[in-house]
XYZ file of C-alpha atoms in Angstrom:
313
model
C -28.489 -14.425 -3.708
C -26.033 -14.413 -6.631
C -22.347 -13.554 -6.504
C -22.798 -9.903 -7.439
C -25.424 -9.324 -4.756
C -23.261 -11.054 -2.161
C -20.314 -8.866 -3.142
C -22.463 -5.735 -2.804
C -23.594 -6.838 0.653
C -19.980 -7.374 1.715
C -18.984 -3.961 0.399
C -21.856 -2.226 2.175
C -21.084 -4.066 5.393
C -17.404 -3.206 5.093
C -18.119 0.496 4.549
C -20.665 0.536 7.378
C -18.162 -1.037 9.766
C -15.437 1.409 8.753
C -17.796 4.341 9.242
C -18.949 2.952 12.587
C -15.390 2.420 13.853
C -14.182 5.872 12.820
C -17.202 7.504 14.462
C -16.722 5.564 17.670
C -13.041 6.490 17.788
C -13.691 10.219 17.603
C -16.771 9.931 19.813
C -14.787 8.233 22.575
C -13.139 11.285 24.113
C -10.715 9.256 26.237
C -9.454 7.255 23.253
C -9.279 10.296 20.984
C -7.383 12.517 23.412
C -5.041 9.670 24.335
C -4.125 9.407 20.654
C -3.917 13.158 20.111
C -1.858 13.868 23.209
C 1.123 11.833 21.956
C 2.074 14.118 19.024
C 1.194 17.234 21.044
C 3.434 16.210 23.946
C 6.240 15.383 21.516
C 5.848 18.741 19.774
C 6.071 20.603 23.105
C 8.921 18.373 24.313
C 10.953 18.829 21.144
C 10.213 22.536 20.887
C 11.164 23.352 24.474
C 13.863 20.886 25.508
C 15.458 19.189 22.505
C 15.476 22.283 20.319
C 18.371 23.881 22.208
C 20.337 20.616 22.226
C 19.999 20.133 18.463
C 20.610 23.821 17.723
C 23.804 23.897 19.808
C 25.006 20.778 18.011
C 24.491 22.344 14.571
C 26.008 25.662 15.655
C 29.070 23.864 16.997
C 29.555 22.176 13.634
C 29.124 25.474 11.801
C 31.750 27.162 13.983
C 34.223 24.335 13.406
C 33.724 24.575 9.642
C 34.839 28.203 9.673
C 32.014 29.235 7.327
C 29.555 31.975 8.210
C 25.946 30.787 8.053
C 22.618 32.445 8.669
C 21.061 31.390 11.970
C 17.789 30.882 10.092
C 19.419 28.053 8.125
C 20.446 26.335 11.351
C 16.930 26.711 12.686
C 15.573 25.250 9.438
C 17.781 22.167 9.888
C 16.758 21.736 13.513
C 13.075 22.254 12.698
C 13.198 19.609 9.980
C 14.919 17.131 12.289
C 12.362 17.676 15.044
C 9.403 17.416 12.662
C 10.708 14.147 11.233
C 11.157 12.762 14.753
C 7.643 13.792 15.718
C 6.044 12.181 12.666
C 8.191 9.027 12.837
C 6.935 8.317 16.361
C 3.330 9.545 16.212
C 2.445 7.616 13.020
C 3.135 4.391 14.937
C 2.047 5.186 18.491
C -1.224 6.825 17.436
C -2.079 3.722 15.396
C -1.789 1.577 18.533
C -4.051 3.978 20.443
C -6.604 4.091 17.619
C -6.694 0.292 17.432
C -7.939 0.071 21.022
C -11.438 -0.096 19.549
C -10.813 -3.605 18.209
C -9.916 -4.808 21.708
C -12.806 -2.923 23.292
C -15.229 -4.745 20.992
C -13.798 -8.030 22.274
C -14.192 -6.913 25.891
C -17.811 -5.696 25.599
C -18.949 -8.598 23.404
C -19.616 -6.593 20.228
C -17.050 -8.740 18.424
C -19.097 -11.897 19.079
C -22.256 -10.222 17.769
C -20.520 -9.236 14.544
C -19.209 -12.762 14.003
C -22.720 -14.193 14.309
C -23.674 -12.393 11.104
C -23.093 -13.945 7.643
C -20.242 -11.502 6.995
C -16.856 -13.194 6.994
C -14.365 -12.446 9.736
C -11.856 -11.238 7.144
C -14.182 -8.407 6.127
C -14.578 -7.354 9.748
C -10.830 -7.567 10.369
C -10.012 -5.362 7.375
C -12.707 -2.884 8.419
C -10.834 -2.416 11.702
C -7.584 -1.928 9.790
C -9.099 0.607 7.390
C -10.863 2.552 10.145
C -7.675 2.680 12.225
C -5.718 3.841 9.177
C -8.200 6.657 8.511
C -8.333 7.767 12.145
C -4.553 7.704 12.492
C -4.048 9.614 9.244
C -6.387 12.374 10.437
C -4.336 12.836 13.599
C -1.002 12.417 11.776
C -1.916 15.085 9.231
C -3.036 17.362 12.068
C 0.397 16.885 13.649
C 2.028 17.471 10.259
C 0.119 20.738 9.826
C 1.206 21.931 13.272
C 4.790 20.892 12.524
C 4.885 22.700 9.184
C 3.541 25.846 10.839
C 6.303 25.491 13.431
C 8.956 25.189 10.706
C 7.512 28.180 8.823
C 7.991 30.233 11.976
C 11.550 28.998 12.587
C 12.981 28.747 9.055
C 11.237 27.447 5.915
C 13.351 25.818 3.205
C 10.938 23.136 1.999
C 9.850 22.926 -1.626
C 6.430 21.810 -2.835
C 7.964 18.454 -3.785
C 9.374 18.083 -0.269
C 5.941 18.616 1.258
C 4.318 16.067 -1.066
C 7.023 13.529 -0.241
C 6.523 14.123 3.485
C 2.801 13.480 3.017
C 3.640 10.262 1.149
C 6.008 9.202 3.938
C 3.315 9.827 6.550
C 0.788 7.725 4.623
C 3.169 4.781 4.203
C 4.479 4.924 7.776
C 0.914 5.159 9.107
C -0.047 2.125 7.021
C 2.920 0.304 8.566
C 1.946 1.330 12.097
C -1.677 0.359 11.507
C -0.690 -3.041 10.130
C 1.624 -3.692 13.074
C -0.946 -2.596 15.657
C -3.662 -4.692 13.967
C -1.521 -7.828 14.025
C -0.499 -7.322 17.652
C -3.956 -6.172 18.742
C -5.650 -9.252 17.310
C -4.040 -11.368 20.039
C -5.063 -9.006 22.864
C -8.271 -9.584 24.788
C -8.391 -6.898 27.483
C -8.118 -3.139 27.822
C -5.186 -3.573 30.183
C -3.221 -5.521 27.596
C -3.631 -2.957 24.839
C -2.786 -0.151 27.283
C 0.370 -1.986 28.341
C 1.395 -2.614 24.738
C 0.645 1.011 23.846
C 2.791 2.234 26.744
C 5.700 -0.005 25.741
C 5.490 1.073 22.102
C 5.223 4.769 23.025
C 8.264 4.637 25.290
C 10.519 2.325 23.273
C 9.712 2.853 19.592
C 11.222 6.343 19.404
C 14.591 4.968 20.475
C 14.751 1.923 18.237
C 13.681 3.842 15.111
C 16.214 6.613 15.656
C 13.686 9.374 16.327
C 14.865 10.349 19.804
C 18.564 9.789 19.187
C 20.306 9.391 15.804
C 21.292 5.823 15.037
C 24.803 7.052 14.263
C 25.293 7.629 17.994
C 24.460 4.025 18.934
C 27.072 1.283 19.404
C 28.035 -0.502 16.181
C 26.297 -3.770 17.114
C 23.059 -1.941 17.912
C 23.211 0.032 14.667
C 23.413 -3.219 12.694
C 20.480 -4.684 14.635
C 18.288 -1.624 14.154
C 18.915 -1.711 10.404
C 16.715 -4.821 10.249
C 13.702 -2.831 11.532
C 11.445 -1.225 8.879
C 10.675 1.795 11.065
C 14.319 2.854 10.793
C 13.878 3.471 7.070
C 10.644 5.379 7.650
C 12.481 7.746 10.000
C 15.283 8.217 7.477
C 12.840 9.015 4.668
C 11.180 11.657 6.825
C 14.599 13.043 7.768
C 15.588 13.359 4.101
C 12.414 15.122 3.077
C 11.939 17.329 6.155
C 15.583 18.477 6.074
C 16.148 18.267 2.322
C 15.519 21.950 1.628
C 17.855 23.085 4.404
C 20.598 20.750 3.203
C 20.233 22.009 -0.377
C 20.665 25.554 0.887
C 23.563 24.456 3.079
C 25.338 22.870 0.099
C 25.566 26.317 -1.512
C 27.823 27.713 1.199
C 29.441 24.697 2.896
C 31.884 22.125 1.497
C 30.230 18.986 0.130
C 31.963 16.768 2.686
C 30.596 18.853 5.561
C 27.027 18.516 4.265
C 27.563 14.781 3.716
C 28.787 14.342 7.289
C 25.774 16.229 8.619
C 23.433 13.982 6.660
C 25.124 10.917 8.124
C 24.931 12.306 11.653
C 21.139 12.694 11.485
C 20.480 9.396 9.641
C 19.589 10.889 6.273
C 22.178 8.443 4.956
C 21.985 4.829 6.119
C 24.307 1.890 5.564
C 23.246 -1.737 5.713
C 26.432 -3.680 6.449
C 28.581 -1.030 4.716
C 26.231 -0.794 1.730
C 24.541 2.575 1.327
C 20.750 2.289 1.211
C 19.113 4.295 -1.571
C 15.867 6.195 -1.188
C 14.167 3.638 -3.426
C 15.514 0.872 -1.229
C 14.055 2.534 1.861
C 10.632 2.758 0.220
C 10.908 -0.872 -0.890
C 11.672 -2.049 2.652
C 8.843 -0.043 4.183
C 6.250 -0.996 1.558
C 7.368 -4.623 1.704
C 6.960 -4.608 5.482
C 3.427 -3.183 5.154
C 2.443 -5.876 2.638
C 4.047 -8.656 4.692
C 2.407 -7.646 7.980
C -1.020 -7.191 6.369
C -0.658 -10.658 4.809
C 0.303 -12.103 8.199
C -2.706 -10.343 9.761
C -5.060 -11.853 7.166
C -3.578 -15.330 7.673
C -3.934 -15.099 11.456
C -7.559 -13.954 11.148
C -8.360 -16.795 8.730
C -6.681 -19.449 10.906
C -8.357 -18.220 14.082
C -11.718 -18.138 12.331
C -11.343 -21.745 11.145
C -10.301 -22.859 14.618
C -13.388 -21.269 16.190
C -15.651 -22.774 13.510
C -14.145 -26.230 14.091
C -14.539 -25.974 17.883
C -18.137 -24.766 17.540
C -18.964 -27.736 15.284
């Protein structure tokens, strides 16, 4: 078999594994609903409990400014903040749920069967990553659609460009979450371990990325620590694009300083040790983190594969 034929075999195997993993994810009702329930619970939680808190906060600021503003504009700001929080969390937590399949294959022995074939372990590892990315994107876009419908009902100020940028943010943040879950999941060997990790991520990630509570409300030392985490910049990008239309409308009737302060309060504007982080810088950090984690994942897979081959010999 020449090089071209071998490459074709690898490609077919890769595509078959991706297709198999995606099918199994959506076929496994427990795994699918566990992944889907996270964004749905967050949407209900934000819409019923946090909505009033955020709305009262914005209304209080409007009253203090002395400027009359349409309540629809306030609702548009709150809706954008809640949607960005929902997407910032679900893109990561859903990826961990979707990656349970990789651990399940280790538990039921399917992983050993795959590794007995001539296909390299790297191809199999990347097939898990790609399948998880696809599955997570399907759920993330479903959550995005529900969130946009929610905003349209409350107060729509988004432009077409805003929507496209939100979609781009979701894709990049999902790639980050998938890479992180793949690297962590590769070291797990039981269903209990992945469930425990998923629970920890689901409960803690929203706080450390600024989705549940704006980073501006944290102590100074914690703010500086969180600025080293890539997810922080993903949340800020979503904030900027989900609330961008409302802030543009707000800038027409409110003083510039008031709008600037509002952007700071909801983390649309971030400072890394007193240096303002640009939008391009946020994308660079997030994309760099995706590339770095995927590279680390590939290295770990290669090293583990060599270790197993050496022990078997």
